[in-house]
Each structure stands twice: as structure tokens, then as C-alpha cells.
Amino acid sequence: VSLRTRLLLALAYVLLLAIVALEVPLALSIGERVDAEVRSQASNQALLVAACAADADDPRECQGLAGRAAGNVRGRVLIVDGQGTVRVDSAGTATGDFGNRPEIAAALAGRTFQERRRSETLDQEILATAVPVRGGGAVRITQSVDAVTRAVNRARLGLALIGLLVLAIGLALGYVIANQVARPLSRLEHAARQIGEGDLDARAPVEGSPEQRTLATAFNEMTGRMARLLKGQQEFVADASHQLRTPLTGLRLRLDEARAAGVSPEAEAELREGEKEIDRLAATIDELLILSRAGEHDAPGELVLTADAARRAGERWRVGVVDTGVSDQRVWCAPADLDRAIDALVENAVNYSPPGSEVTIVAEPAAVVVLDEGPGLAAGEEALVVERFHRGSAGRAGAPGTGLGLAIARELMSRWHADVKIANRQPGPGAAARIDFAKASPEAP
Ligand SMILES: Nc1ncnc2c1ncn2[C@@H]1O[C@H](COP(=O)(O)OP(=O)(O)OP(=O)(O)O)[C@@H](O)[C@H]1O
Ligand SMILES: [Mg+2]
């Protein structure tokens, strides 16, 4: 899970916890509070009507007040006389004896009564409030509780919406903050990638929190030191090869002169072998120099036709070239690097296969393959022979070499995301060495 997602999840968790802790008790108590308010309002209205009825000669004088009270509580108000007979009904329909209703019976007995119960006639939950009238009689208020429940639900819905809104705003802010935290890290990653690809001058921007700035600074210092070390190493190899080459030239001249001075045929043969050794040493020094430079960003990339590169190598080495009908496929690399790598493969093919056998360069869409008819590789040798200084069975048996050719080819091609491999030809005999690009690119990356 990415850092950004983690931060957002943590924030959502904390926000949810806070919202639940604050809102759940409120939502629970809202029901009780609204209920208590409704009950006390009903009692007050009932007492008001009862006071009027007690003072009036005829309860019907309180008809108007009863109507208003009914409107206030959105219910129905009844005034009954001492025998339980309805005298006033705000709904204007009830007549007769209501004395057997439990709340009216209680009020007639002088008690204030309030209860929620199910009304069979209305088929709904109602709140019944009844109070006694001084001097005989009672006032009863009935109201539906469904309305109360609806009001409570509305209030709870409102709370839930506020909670959601807070969560949404919190997460939006969190997203911004998470981005601010993650951005310096992804820039650092970008710089690390650039450096990994060989651009040793790339640096991470120093930005963000103090910790992130310290990290970027440390990273940049490390990169700087690494670049200096690498440069030092390359300079050392360059200097060393230069220093070695001068005495080698001197040595070669001395051997020449010794030969010219006239020596016995045996000594002459030894001197010739000595010159060959000098050539080998000089070649090794050159290759080491190239290896130490690989990984530097020098030659710029361009779009190269694999078929062109194969044709050029064919001309250099006078070997056959096969274009597998892909002449419009290009790869991204420095042409000089590709030429050098192909040369290493063709040189091997020519060196290690018998005279008169055929060497072929094949151009594929994103690869160049060199095929020969030589001895091929011993079992399990494929990965080893690409290592530096490693010579395989054919190498040890055949022409002298240093074991650096394939390593150099691989090093040069790795810059261009291409892989160098060698394996036995299927079907054999012979070896197939390949330079495989990650992909053919229709345009510059
Ligand atoms: N076409 C081939 N057929 C058989 N074996 C091969 C072939 N190409 C390479 N090899 C084996 O791989 C080994 C390593 O090859 P590489 O080119 O790296 O070094 P080298 O040819 O020995 O020396 P040099 O540094 O002079 O090229 C060789 O010694 C040889 O054993
Ligand atoms: Mg070689």
C-alpha cells in the first residue's frame, strides 16, 4: 500500500472515530429529549384547557382554547364532564361516554395521567395525556407519536449528513497533505532512477519537511561522493592504461631491434611469440579502458535500424547478413555502441569456428543475432562466458583472448536496455549470440 493511501486510511479512521464518539451519544439522546419535550408540551396544554374548564360555567366556552391547543400539539383535545361524557371535542366528532378509557378514568379519579399506547381505532402509536378539571371532569389530549418519530429521524439524518460532510472535507484536506508528504519522496525516487540510469549529475530537490530535506541532502551528498569515486576510478584506469602503453611500445621496439640485430631461428620464434603476447596485453588494456568508461553517458542515443547495423558489420567482417524483412524497425541506442557489441560477437564467431564455415548476422525487429557453425558452448556455460575474464571451452581451445569481449558488449548494451546472451544454436551445431533490445521503438523515448 502506498504511503499516500496509508495516510488517507489513517486519517479516515481517526475522523470516523471522532464522528462516532461525538455523534452517537447525541443521536441517542435526541430521541429522549424530543420525547420529553412533546410530553411536557402536551401536559401544559392540557393544564391550560383544564384551568379554563374549571372557571367556565359551561365547558363549551373553552371550545376555542381546546381547538388552539389541539393545533399546538397537532393532536386532539377532549373535555369530559364528571361522568365521563364528552362535552367538547376539538375534532368535533366524538359524543357519549369516554369514562371507560384508562387515562380518562384516572383523571376523573383526580390523577394526572400520561402514557404511550396503541390506539385500536387509529391503528397507530399515540401519546395520551389526561388531567383532572378542578370541580369535576377531565381534559384529554391524544396525539400521534409517528410525527415525533419522524422528527427524531430527521434530526438523526441531519447528524449523519453532517458527519459525512466532515469526513469528506477531512479526507479532501488529508489528500492534499498526503500529496505534500509523498511528493518529495517521489521526486527523490525519480532522481535515484536517473542516477541509476547513469546520469550522475542528477540531484534530488531539497524540499518538504525537515526530515525529508535531511534525507534529500544526505542522498545528494552520497551521490556526489559516489560520482567522485567513480570518476577517480575511471581516471585511474585511463592513466594506468596510458602509463602501461608507453613501456609496451618501448618493449615492442626493443624486440624488433633484437630481431633486426640478427638472432638464431629459435630465438626468432620466441621473439615472435613475445610480440603476440605484447599485442594481447595491449588489447586487454584497451578493453579495460572501454569497460571503465561504460556506464558513462557519452555517446548520445538515436534511432538505429537493426538491419543497417547488421549490414555495416557484415561489410566490416565480410560475412553474410540476413534481414528478416523488418527493415523499418528501429531501436534506440548509440550506433557506435551497437557496432562495438556486434563486433565482439562476430569476432567470437569467426575466432571459434573452423575456417571455411559460415558466419551469419541476422537483423530482427529488436535484436541482432550472430550465428556460426563452430563448436558451440559446453553445457551450463551460457551465463558464465558473459562474465568478465571468463573464457569458455571454445576459448581455451581456440584463439587467444582475454574473456572480456562479451562482458564489454553486455556493459555497452545495458545502457540501452538491451541484453547480450549466447547459447547453442537450435538446431546445432554452432552458437547463436544475441543482442536483444527491450523493444523496437517507433520514436525516440
Ligand atoms: N561463437 C562462440 N562459439 C563458441 N564459444 C564462444 C563463442 N563466443 C564466445 N564463446 C565462449 O565465450 C567465452 C567468452 O567470450 P568473450 O568474447 O567474452 O571472451 P574471449 O573471446 O575469450 O576473449 P576476448 O576478450 O578476446 O573477446 C569464450 O572464451 C568462448 O569460450
Ligand atoms: Mg571474444
CSV table of C-alpha atoms and ligand atoms in Angstrom, one decimal:
chain,number,residue,atom,x,y,z
A,1,VAL,CA,0.0,0.0,0.0
A,2,SER,CA,1.4,3.4,-1.0
A,3,LEU,CA,2.3,6.0,1.6
A,4,ARG,CA,-0.4,8.2,0.3
A,5,THR,CA,-3.1,5.6,0.8
A,6,ARG,CA,-1.8,4.7,4.2
A,7,LEU,CA,-2.0,8.3,5.4
A,8,LEU,CA,-5.5,8.7,4.0
A,9,LEU,CA,-6.7,5.4,5.6
A,10,ALA,CA,-5.3,6.5,9.0
A,11,LEU,CA,-7.0,9.9,8.7
A,12,ALA,CA,-10.3,8.3,7.7
A,13,TYR,CA,-10.0,6.0,10.7
A,14,VAL,CA,-9.4,8.8,13.1
A,15,LEU,CA,-12.2,11.0,11.7
A,16,LEU,CA,-14.7,8.2,11.8
A,17,LEU,CA,-13.8,7.5,15.4
A,18,ALA,CA,-14.2,11.2,16.3
A,19,ILE,CA,-17.5,11.4,14.5
A,20,VAL,CA,-18.9,8.3,16.1
A,21,ALA,CA,-17.7,9.4,19.5
A,22,LEU,CA,-19.4,12.8,19.2
A,23,GLU,CA,-22.5,12.0,17.2
A,24,VAL,CA,-23.7,8.6,18.5
A,25,PRO,CA,-24.5,9.9,22.1
A,26,LEU,CA,-26.1,13.0,20.5
A,27,ALA,CA,-28.3,10.9,18.2
A,28,LEU,CA,-29.3,8.7,21.1
A,29,SER,CA,-30.2,11.5,23.4
A,30,ILE,CA,-32.1,13.4,20.7
A,31,GLY,CA,-34.9,10.8,20.9
A,32,GLU,CA,-35.3,11.2,24.6
A,33,ARG,CA,-35.2,14.9,24.5
A,34,VAL,CA,-37.8,15.3,21.8
A,35,ASP,CA,-40.0,12.8,23.6
A,36,ALA,CA,-39.7,14.7,26.9
A,37,GLU,CA,-40.5,18.0,25.2
A,38,VAL,CA,-43.5,16.6,23.5
A,39,ARG,CA,-44.8,15.1,26.8
A,40,SER,CA,-44.3,18.4,28.7
A,41,GLN,CA,-45.9,20.4,25.9
A,42,ALA,CA,-49.0,18.1,26.0
A,43,SER,CA,-49.3,18.4,29.8
A,44,ASN,CA,-49.0,22.2,29.7
A,45,GLN,CA,-51.7,22.4,27.0
A,46,ALA,CA,-53.9,20.0,28.9
A,47,LEU,CA,-53.5,22.0,32.1
A,48,LEU,CA,-54.3,25.3,30.3
A,49,VAL,CA,-57.6,23.8,28.9
A,50,ALA,CA,-58.4,22.3,32.3
A,51,ALA,CA,-57.9,25.7,34.0
A,52,CYS,CA,-60.3,27.2,31.5
A,53,ALA,CA,-62.9,24.4,32.0
A,54,ALA,CA,-62.7,24.8,35.8
A,55,ASP,CA,-63.5,28.5,35.6
A,56,ALA,CA,-66.2,28.3,32.9
A,57,ASP,CA,-69.9,27.7,33.7
A,58,ASP,CA,-70.2,25.6,30.6
A,59,PRO,CA,-67.1,23.7,29.2
A,60,ARG,CA,-68.2,24.7,25.7
A,61,GLU,CA,-66.9,28.2,26.5
A,62,CYS,CA,-63.4,26.6,26.2
A,63,GLN,CA,-64.1,25.2,22.7
A,64,GLY,CA,-61.8,27.8,21.1
A,65,LEU,CA,-59.0,27.2,23.5
A,66,ALA,CA,-59.2,23.5,23.0
A,67,GLY,CA,-59.0,24.0,19.3
A,68,ARG,CA,-55.9,26.1,19.6
A,69,ALA,CA,-54.3,23.5,22.0
A,70,ALA,CA,-55.1,20.8,19.5
A,71,GLY,CA,-53.4,22.8,16.8
A,72,ASN,CA,-50.3,23.4,19.0
A,73,VAL,CA,-49.8,19.7,19.7
A,74,ARG,CA,-51.1,18.5,16.4
A,75,GLY,CA,-53.5,16.2,18.2
A,76,ARG,CA,-57.0,16.1,19.5
A,77,VAL,CA,-58.4,17.6,22.7
A,78,LEU,CA,-61.4,16.3,24.6
A,79,ILE,CA,-63.2,17.8,27.6
A,80,VAL,CA,-65.4,15.4,29.5
A,81,ASP,CA,-67.6,16.1,32.5
A,82,GLY,CA,-67.6,14.4,35.9
A,83,GLN,CA,-69.5,11.4,34.4
A,84,GLY,CA,-67.0,10.9,31.5
A,85,THR,CA,-69.4,12.3,28.9
A,86,VAL,CA,-67.8,14.3,26.1
A,87,ARG,CA,-68.6,18.0,26.3
A,88,VAL,CA,-66.0,19.4,23.9
A,89,ASP,CA,-64.1,17.6,21.1
A,90,SER,CA,-61.6,19.6,19.0
A,91,ALA,CA,-62.2,17.2,16.2
A,92,GLY,CA,-65.9,17.7,16.6
A,93,THR,CA,-67.0,14.1,16.1
A,94,ALA,CA,-66.9,12.3,19.5
A,95,THR,CA,-70.0,12.2,21.7
A,96,GLY,CA,-71.1,9.9,24.5
A,97,ASP,CA,-69.3,8.3,27.4
A,98,PHE,CA,-65.5,8.1,27.4
A,99,GLY,CA,-65.3,7.3,31.1
A,100,ASN,CA,-64.0,3.7,30.4
A,101,ARG,CA,-60.8,5.0,28.7
A,102,PRO,CA,-58.0,4.3,31.2
A,103,GLU,CA,-56.5,7.8,31.0
A,104,ILE,CA,-59.9,9.5,31.5
A,105,ALA,CA,-60.8,7.2,34.3
A,106,ALA,CA,-57.5,8.1,36.0
A,107,ALA,CA,-58.0,11.8,35.6
A,108,LEU,CA,-61.6,11.6,36.8
A,109,ALA,CA,-60.2,9.9,39.9
A,110,GLY,CA,-58.0,13.0,40.4
A,111,ARG,CA,-54.7,11.8,38.9
A,112,THR,CA,-52.7,13.3,36.1
A,113,PHE,CA,-52.0,10.6,33.5
A,114,GLN,CA,-49.7,10.3,30.6
A,115,GLU,CA,-48.9,7.2,28.6
A,116,ARG,CA,-48.0,5.9,25.2
A,117,ARG,CA,-50.3,3.3,23.9
A,118,ARG,CA,-51.6,1.7,20.8
A,119,SER,CA,-54.9,3.2,19.5
A,120,GLU,CA,-57.1,0.4,18.0
A,121,THR,CA,-59.3,3.0,16.3
A,122,LEU,CA,-56.5,4.9,14.7
A,123,ASP,CA,-54.2,1.9,14.4
A,124,GLN,CA,-51.1,3.8,15.4
A,125,GLU,CA,-48.9,4.6,18.4
A,126,ILE,CA,-50.4,7.6,20.3
A,127,LEU,CA,-49.4,9.6,23.4
A,128,ALA,CA,-52.4,10.1,25.7
A,129,THR,CA,-52.3,12.8,28.3
A,130,ALA,CA,-55.2,13.4,30.7
A,131,VAL,CA,-55.5,15.9,33.6
A,132,PRO,CA,-58.4,16.4,36.1
A,133,VAL,CA,-60.5,19.5,35.9
A,134,ARG,CA,-61.0,21.2,39.3
A,135,GLY,CA,-64.6,20.8,40.3
A,136,GLY,CA,-65.2,17.6,38.2
A,137,GLY,CA,-64.4,16.4,34.7
A,138,ALA,CA,-61.1,15.9,32.8
A,139,VAL,CA,-59.2,17.1,29.7
A,140,ARG,CA,-57.6,14.6,27.5
A,141,ILE,CA,-55.1,15.2,24.7
A,142,THR,CA,-54.2,12.5,22.2
A,143,GLN,CA,-51.5,12.9,19.6
A,144,SER,CA,-49.8,10.6,17.1
A,145,VAL,CA,-46.3,9.7,18.1
A,146,ASP,CA,-45.4,8.8,14.5
A,147,ALA,CA,-44.8,12.5,13.8
A,148,VAL,CA,-42.4,12.7,16.8
A,149,THR,CA,-40.6,9.6,15.5
A,150,ARG,CA,-40.3,11.2,12.1
A,151,ALA,CA,-38.9,14.4,13.6
A,152,VAL,CA,-36.4,12.4,15.6
A,153,ASN,CA,-35.4,10.5,12.4
A,154,ARG,CA,-35.0,13.8,10.5
A,155,ALA,CA,-32.7,15.1,13.3
A,156,ARG,CA,-30.6,11.9,13.2
A,157,LEU,CA,-30.4,12.0,9.4
A,158,GLY,CA,-29.1,15.6,9.7
A,159,LEU,CA,-26.5,14.5,12.1
A,160,ALA,CA,-25.4,11.7,9.8
A,161,LEU,CA,-25.2,14.1,6.9
A,162,ILE,CA,-23.0,16.5,8.9
A,163,GLY,CA,-20.8,13.6,9.9
A,164,LEU,CA,-20.4,12.6,6.2
A,165,LEU,CA,-19.6,16.2,5.3
A,166,VAL,CA,-17.0,16.4,7.9
A,167,LEU,CA,-15.5,13.2,6.7
A,168,ALA,CA,-15.4,14.4,3.1
A,169,ILE,CA,-13.8,17.7,4.0
A,170,GLY,CA,-11.3,16.0,6.2
A,171,LEU,CA,-10.4,13.5,3.6
A,172,ALA,CA,-10.0,16.2,0.9
A,173,LEU,CA,-7.6,18.1,3.2
A,174,GLY,CA,-5.9,14.8,4.0
A,175,TYR,CA,-5.4,14.1,0.3
A,176,VAL,CA,-3.7,17.4,-0.1
A,177,ILE,CA,-1.5,16.8,2.9
A,178,ALA,CA,-0.7,13.2,1.9
A,179,ASN,CA,0.4,14.6,-1.5
A,180,GLN,CA,2.6,17.1,0.1
A,181,VAL,CA,4.2,14.3,2.1
A,182,ALA,CA,4.6,11.9,-0.8
A,183,ARG,CA,5.7,14.4,-3.5
A,184,PRO,CA,9.3,14.9,-2.2
A,185,LEU,CA,9.6,11.2,-1.9
A,186,SER,CA,8.6,10.5,-5.4
A,187,ARG,CA,11.0,13.3,-6.6
A,188,LEU,CA,13.7,11.6,-4.7
A,189,GLU,CA,12.8,8.3,-6.3
A,190,HIS,CA,12.9,10.0,-9.7
A,191,ALA,CA,16.4,11.3,-9.0
A,192,ALA,CA,17.5,7.9,-7.8
A,193,ARG,CA,16.3,6.4,-11.0
A,194,GLN,CA,18.1,8.9,-13.2
A,195,ILE,CA,21.3,8.3,-11.3
A,196,GLY,CA,20.7,4.5,-11.6
A,197,GLU,CA,20.5,5.0,-15.4
A,198,GLY,CA,23.9,6.7,-15.4
A,199,ASP,CA,23.1,10.4,-15.1
A,200,LEU,CA,25.5,11.0,-12.1
A,201,ASP,CA,24.7,14.8,-12.3
A,202,ALA,CA,21.1,14.3,-11.3
A,203,ARG,CA,20.2,15.5,-7.8
A,204,ALA,CA,17.1,15.3,-5.6
A,205,PRO,CA,15.4,18.6,-4.9
A,206,VAL,CA,15.7,19.5,-1.2
A,207,GLU,CA,12.1,20.2,-0.2
A,208,GLY,CA,9.3,19.2,2.2
A,209,SER,CA,9.6,18.6,6.0
A,210,PRO,CA,12.9,18.9,7.8
A,211,GLU,CA,13.2,15.1,7.8
A,212,GLN,CA,12.6,14.9,4.1
A,213,ARG,CA,15.1,17.7,3.5
A,214,THR,CA,17.7,15.9,5.5
A,215,LEU,CA,17.1,12.7,3.5
A,216,ALA,CA,17.4,14.6,0.2
A,217,THR,CA,20.6,16.3,1.4
A,218,ALA,CA,22.1,13.0,2.5
A,219,PHE,CA,21.1,11.4,-0.7
A,220,ASN,CA,22.7,14.2,-2.8
A,221,GLU,CA,25.9,14.0,-0.7
A,222,MET,CA,26.1,10.3,-1.2
A,223,THR,CA,25.5,10.6,-4.9
A,224,GLY,CA,28.2,13.3,-5.1
A,225,ARG,CA,30.7,11.1,-3.3
A,226,MET,CA,29.9,8.2,-5.5
A,227,ALA,CA,30.3,10.2,-8.6
A,228,ARG,CA,33.7,11.5,-7.4
A,229,LEU,CA,34.8,7.9,-6.6
A,230,LEU,CA,33.6,6.6,-9.9
A,231,LYS,CA,35.3,9.5,-11.8
A,232,GLY,CA,38.5,8.8,-9.8
A,233,GLN,CA,38.4,5.2,-10.7
A,234,GLN,CA,37.9,6.0,-14.4
A,235,GLU,CA,40.7,8.5,-14.3
A,236,PHE,CA,42.9,5.9,-12.6
A,237,VAL,CA,42.2,3.3,-15.3
A,238,ALA,CA,42.8,5.8,-18.0
A,239,ASP,CA,46.1,7.0,-16.5
A,240,ALA,CA,47.2,3.4,-15.9
A,241,SER,CA,46.5,2.3,-19.4
A,242,HIS,CA,48.3,5.3,-20.8
A,243,GLN,CA,51.3,4.6,-18.5
A,244,LEU,CA,51.3,1.0,-19.4
A,245,ARG,CA,51.1,1.6,-23.1
A,246,THR,CA,54.3,3.6,-23.4
A,247,PRO,CA,56.6,0.9,-22.0
A,248,LEU,CA,54.7,-1.6,-24.1
A,249,THR,CA,55.6,0.4,-27.2
A,250,GLY,CA,59.1,0.6,-26.0
A,251,LEU,CA,59.2,-3.2,-25.4
A,252,ARG,CA,57.9,-3.9,-28.9
A,253,LEU,CA,60.6,-1.7,-30.4
A,254,ARG,CA,63.2,-3.5,-28.4
A,255,LEU,CA,62.0,-6.9,-29.6
A,256,ASP,CA,62.0,-5.6,-33.2
A,257,GLU,CA,65.5,-4.3,-32.9
A,258,ALA,CA,66.7,-7.5,-31.3
A,259,ARG,CA,65.3,-9.4,-34.2
A,260,ALA,CA,66.9,-6.9,-36.7
A,261,ALA,CA,70.3,-7.4,-34.9
A,262,GLY,CA,70.1,-11.0,-36.0
A,263,VAL,CA,69.3,-13.9,-33.8
A,264,SER,CA,69.2,-17.7,-34.1
A,265,PRO,CA,66.0,-19.2,-35.6
A,266,GLU,CA,64.9,-20.5,-32.2
A,267,ALA,CA,65.3,-17.0,-30.6
A,268,GLU,CA,63.5,-15.5,-33.6
A,269,ALA,CA,60.4,-17.8,-33.0
A,270,GLU,CA,60.5,-16.9,-29.3
A,271,LEU,CA,60.6,-13.2,-30.1
A,272,ARG,CA,57.6,-13.5,-32.4
A,273,GLU,CA,55.6,-15.2,-29.6
A,274,GLY,CA,56.7,-12.4,-27.3
A,275,GLU,CA,55.3,-9.9,-29.8
A,276,LYS,CA,52.0,-11.7,-29.8
A,277,GLU,CA,51.9,-11.6,-26.0
A,278,ILE,CA,52.5,-7.9,-26.2
A,279,ASP,CA,49.6,-7.5,-28.7
A,280,ARG,CA,47.4,-9.4,-26.3
A,281,LEU,CA,48.4,-7.2,-23.4
A,282,ALA,CA,47.8,-4.1,-25.4
A,283,ALA,CA,44.3,-5.4,-26.4
A,284,THR,CA,43.5,-6.2,-22.8
A,285,ILE,CA,44.5,-2.7,-21.7
A,286,ASP,CA,42.3,-1.2,-24.4
A,287,GLU,CA,39.3,-3.3,-23.4
A,288,LEU,CA,39.8,-2.5,-19.7
A,289,LEU,CA,39.7,1.2,-20.7
A,290,ILE,CA,36.5,0.7,-22.5
A,291,LEU,CA,34.9,-1.2,-19.6
A,292,SER,CA,35.8,1.5,-17.2
A,293,ARG,CA,34.1,4.1,-19.4
A,294,ALA,CA,30.9,2.0,-20.0
A,295,GLY,CA,28.1,3.4,-17.8
A,296,GLU,CA,29.2,7.0,-18.5
A,297,HIS,CA,26.7,9.0,-20.5
A,298,ASP,CA,28.8,9.9,-23.5
A,299,ALA,CA,27.5,8.8,-26.9
A,300,PRO,CA,24.0,10.2,-27.5
A,301,GLY,CA,21.2,7.8,-28.5
A,302,GLU,CA,19.5,7.8,-31.8
A,303,LEU,CA,17.0,5.6,-33.7
A,304,VAL,CA,19.0,2.9,-35.4
A,305,LEU,CA,17.8,0.4,-38.0
A,306,THR,CA,18.9,-3.1,-36.8
A,307,ALA,CA,19.2,-4.0,-40.5
A,308,ASP,CA,21.6,-1.1,-41.1
A,309,ALA,CA,23.8,-2.1,-38.1
A,310,ALA,CA,23.9,-5.7,-39.3
A,311,ARG,CA,24.8,-4.7,-42.8
A,312,ARG,CA,27.6,-2.4,-41.6
A,313,ALA,CA,29.1,-5.3,-39.5
A,314,GLY,CA,28.7,-7.7,-42.5
A,315,GLU,CA,30.8,-5.3,-44.6
A,316,ARG,CA,33.5,-4.9,-41.8
A,317,TRP,CA,33.8,-8.6,-41.3
A,318,ARG,CA,32.9,-9.8,-44.8
A,319,VAL,CA,30.2,-12.2,-43.6
A,320,GLY,CA,26.7,-12.9,-44.7
A,321,VAL,CA,23.8,-10.8,-43.5
A,322,VAL,CA,20.1,-11.8,-43.3
A,323,ASP,CA,17.4,-9.1,-42.9
A,324,THR,CA,14.3,-10.9,-41.7
A,325,GLY,CA,12.1,-8.4,-43.6
A,326,VAL,CA,12.0,-5.9,-40.8
A,327,SER,CA,13.9,-3.1,-42.4
A,328,ASP,CA,11.7,-0.4,-40.9
A,329,GLN,CA,12.2,-1.5,-37.3
A,330,ARG,CA,14.4,0.8,-35.2
A,331,VAL,CA,16.0,0.6,-31.8
A,332,TRP,CA,17.2,3.4,-29.5
A,333,CYS,CA,21.0,3.4,-28.9
A,334,ALA,CA,24.3,5.0,-29.8
A,335,PRO,CA,25.3,3.4,-33.2
A,336,ALA,CA,28.9,3.2,-32.1
A,337,ASP,CA,28.0,1.2,-29.0
A,338,LEU,CA,25.9,-1.2,-31.1
A,339,ASP,CA,28.7,-1.6,-33.7
A,340,ARG,CA,31.2,-2.5,-31.0
A,341,ALA,CA,28.9,-5.0,-29.4
A,342,ILE,CA,28.1,-6.7,-32.7
A,343,ASP,CA,31.9,-6.7,-33.5
A,344,ALA,CA,32.5,-8.6,-30.2
A,345,LEU,CA,30.0,-11.3,-31.2
A,346,VAL,CA,31.2,-11.6,-34.8
A,347,GLU,CA,34.8,-11.7,-33.6
A,348,ASN,CA,34.0,-14.7,-31.4
A,349,ALA,CA,32.1,-16.5,-34.1
A,350,VAL,CA,35.0,-16.0,-36.6
A,351,ASN,CA,37.6,-17.0,-34.0
A,352,TYR,CA,36.0,-20.1,-32.6
A,353,SER,CA,34.5,-21.7,-35.7
A,354,PRO,CA,36.5,-23.7,-38.2
A,355,PRO,CA,37.9,-22.0,-41.3
A,356,GLY,CA,35.6,-22.1,-44.3
A,357,SER,CA,32.4,-22.4,-42.1
A,358,GLU,CA,29.7,-19.8,-42.4
A,359,VAL,CA,29.0,-16.9,-40.0
A,360,THR,CA,25.7,-15.1,-40.5
A,361,ILE,CA,24.4,-11.8,-39.0
A,362,VAL,CA,20.6,-11.7,-38.7
A,363,ALA,CA,18.6,-8.5,-38.2
A,364,GLU,CA,15.4,-8.9,-36.2
A,365,PRO,CA,12.9,-6.2,-35.3
A,366,ALA,CA,14.5,-5.5,-31.9
A,367,ALA,CA,17.6,-7.8,-32.0
A,368,VAL,CA,20.8,-8.6,-33.8
A,369,VAL,CA,21.8,-12.3,-33.9
A,370,VAL,CA,25.2,-13.7,-34.9
A,371,LEU,CA,25.1,-17.4,-36.0
A,372,ASP,CA,28.1,-19.7,-36.5
A,373,GLU,CA,28.9,-23.3,-37.2
A,374,GLY,CA,31.6,-23.7,-34.6
A,375,PRO,CA,31.8,-26.0,-31.5
A,376,GLY,CA,29.1,-24.1,-29.6
A,377,LEU,CA,29.1,-23.9,-25.8
A,378,ALA,CA,29.8,-26.6,-23.3
A,379,ALA,CA,26.8,-27.4,-21.1
A,380,GLY,CA,26.0,-24.8,-18.4
A,381,GLU,CA,28.4,-22.3,-19.8
A,382,GLU,CA,25.9,-19.8,-21.2
A,383,ALA,CA,25.8,-17.5,-18.2
A,384,LEU,CA,29.5,-17.8,-17.2
A,385,VAL,CA,31.0,-16.8,-20.5
A,386,VAL,CA,29.4,-13.4,-20.3
A,387,GLU,CA,31.3,-12.6,-17.1
A,388,ARG,CA,34.5,-10.6,-17.1
A,389,PHE,CA,37.7,-12.6,-17.8
A,390,HIS,CA,35.8,-15.8,-18.1
A,391,ARG,CA,36.8,-17.9,-21.1
A,392,GLY,CA,34.8,-21.0,-22.1
A,393,SER,CA,35.8,-24.3,-23.6
A,394,ALA,CA,36.0,-23.0,-27.1
A,395,GLY,CA,38.0,-20.0,-25.9
A,396,ARG,CA,40.6,-22.2,-24.1
A,397,ALA,CA,40.9,-24.5,-27.1
A,398,GLY,CA,41.0,-21.8,-29.8
A,399,ALA,CA,42.4,-18.4,-30.5
A,400,PRO,CA,44.0,-16.4,-27.6
A,401,GLY,CA,41.7,-13.9,-25.9
A,402,THR,CA,41.1,-12.2,-22.6
A,403,GLY,CA,37.5,-13.2,-21.8
A,404,LEU,CA,36.3,-9.6,-21.9
A,405,GLY,CA,34.6,-9.4,-25.3
A,406,LEU,CA,31.1,-10.5,-24.2
A,407,ALA,CA,31.3,-8.6,-20.9
A,408,ILE,CA,32.1,-5.4,-22.8
A,409,ALA,CA,29.3,-6.0,-25.2
A,410,ARG,CA,26.8,-6.5,-22.4
A,411,GLU,CA,28.1,-3.4,-20.5
A,412,LEU,CA,27.7,-1.2,-23.6
A,413,MET,CA,24.3,-2.5,-24.4
A,414,SER,CA,22.9,-2.4,-20.8
A,415,ARG,CA,22.9,1.4,-21.2
A,416,TRP,CA,20.3,1.0,-23.9
A,417,HIS,CA,18.2,-1.6,-22.1
A,418,ALA,CA,19.5,-4.4,-24.3
A,419,ASP,CA,20.6,-7.8,-23.2
A,420,VAL,CA,23.6,-9.8,-24.6
A,421,LYS,CA,23.2,-13.6,-24.5
A,422,ILE,CA,24.9,-16.6,-26.1
A,423,ALA,CA,23.6,-20.1,-26.4
A,424,ASN,CA,23.9,-23.1,-28.7
A,425,ARG,CA,22.1,-22.9,-32.0
A,426,GLN,CA,18.8,-24.8,-32.3
A,427,PRO,CA,19.3,-27.0,-34.3
A,428,GLY,CA,23.0,-27.2,-34.0
A,429,PRO,CA,25.9,-27.3,-34.4
A,430,GLY,CA,27.2,-23.8,-33.6
A,431,ALA,CA,26.4,-20.9,-31.4
A,432,ALA,CA,23.8,-18.1,-31.6
A,433,ALA,CA,24.8,-14.9,-29.8
A,434,ARG,CA,22.1,-12.3,-29.5
A,435,ILE,CA,21.7,-8.6,-28.6
A,436,ASP,CA,18.1,-8.2,-27.6
A,437,PHE,CA,16.6,-4.8,-27.1
A,438,ALA,CA,13.7,-4.4,-24.7
A,439,LYS,CA,11.6,-3.2,-27.6
A,440,ALA,CA,11.7,-1.7,-31.1
A,441,SER,CA,10.8,2.0,-30.7
A,442,PRO,CA,8.9,3.8,-33.4
A,443,GLU,CA,10.2,7.1,-31.9
A,444,ALA,CA,12.7,8.5,-29.5
A,445,PRO,CA,11.9,7.7,-25.8
B,1,LIG,N1,30.6,-18.1,-31.0
B,1,LIG,C1,31.1,-18.8,-30.0
B,1,LIG,N2,31.2,-20.2,-30.1
B,1,LIG,C2,31.7,-20.9,-29.0
B,1,LIG,N3,32.1,-20.3,-27.8
B,1,LIG,C3,32.0,-19.0,-27.7
B,1,LIG,C4,31.5,-18.2,-28.8
B,1,LIG,N4,31.5,-16.9,-28.4
B,1,LIG,C5,32.0,-16.9,-27.1
B,1,LIG,N5,32.3,-18.1,-26.7
B,1,LIG,C6,32.9,-18.5,-25.4
B,1,LIG,O1,32.7,-17.5,-24.5
B,1,LIG,C7,33.9,-17.1,-23.9
B,1,LIG,C8,34.0,-15.7,-23.6
B,1,LIG,O2,33.9,-14.9,-24.8
B,1,LIG,P1,34.4,-13.4,-24.8
B,1,LIG,O3,34.3,-12.8,-26.1
B,1,LIG,O4,33.8,-12.7,-23.6
B,1,LIG,O5,36.0,-13.6,-24.4
B,1,LIG,P2,37.1,-14.2,-25.4
B,1,LIG,O6,36.6,-14.3,-26.7
B,1,LIG,O7,37.6,-15.4,-24.7
B,1,LIG,O8,38.2,-13.1,-25.2
B,1,LIG,P3,38.2,-11.6,-25.9
B,1,LIG,O9,38.2,-10.7,-24.7
B,1,LIG,O10,39.4,-11.5,-26.7
B,1,LIG,O11,37.0,-11.5,-26.7
B,1,LIG,C9,34.9,-17.5,-25.0
B,1,LIG,O12,36.2,-17.8,-24.4
B,1,LIG,C10,34.3,-18.8,-25.6
B,1,LIG,O13,34.6,-19.9,-24.8
B,2,MG,MG,35.8,-12.6,-27.7
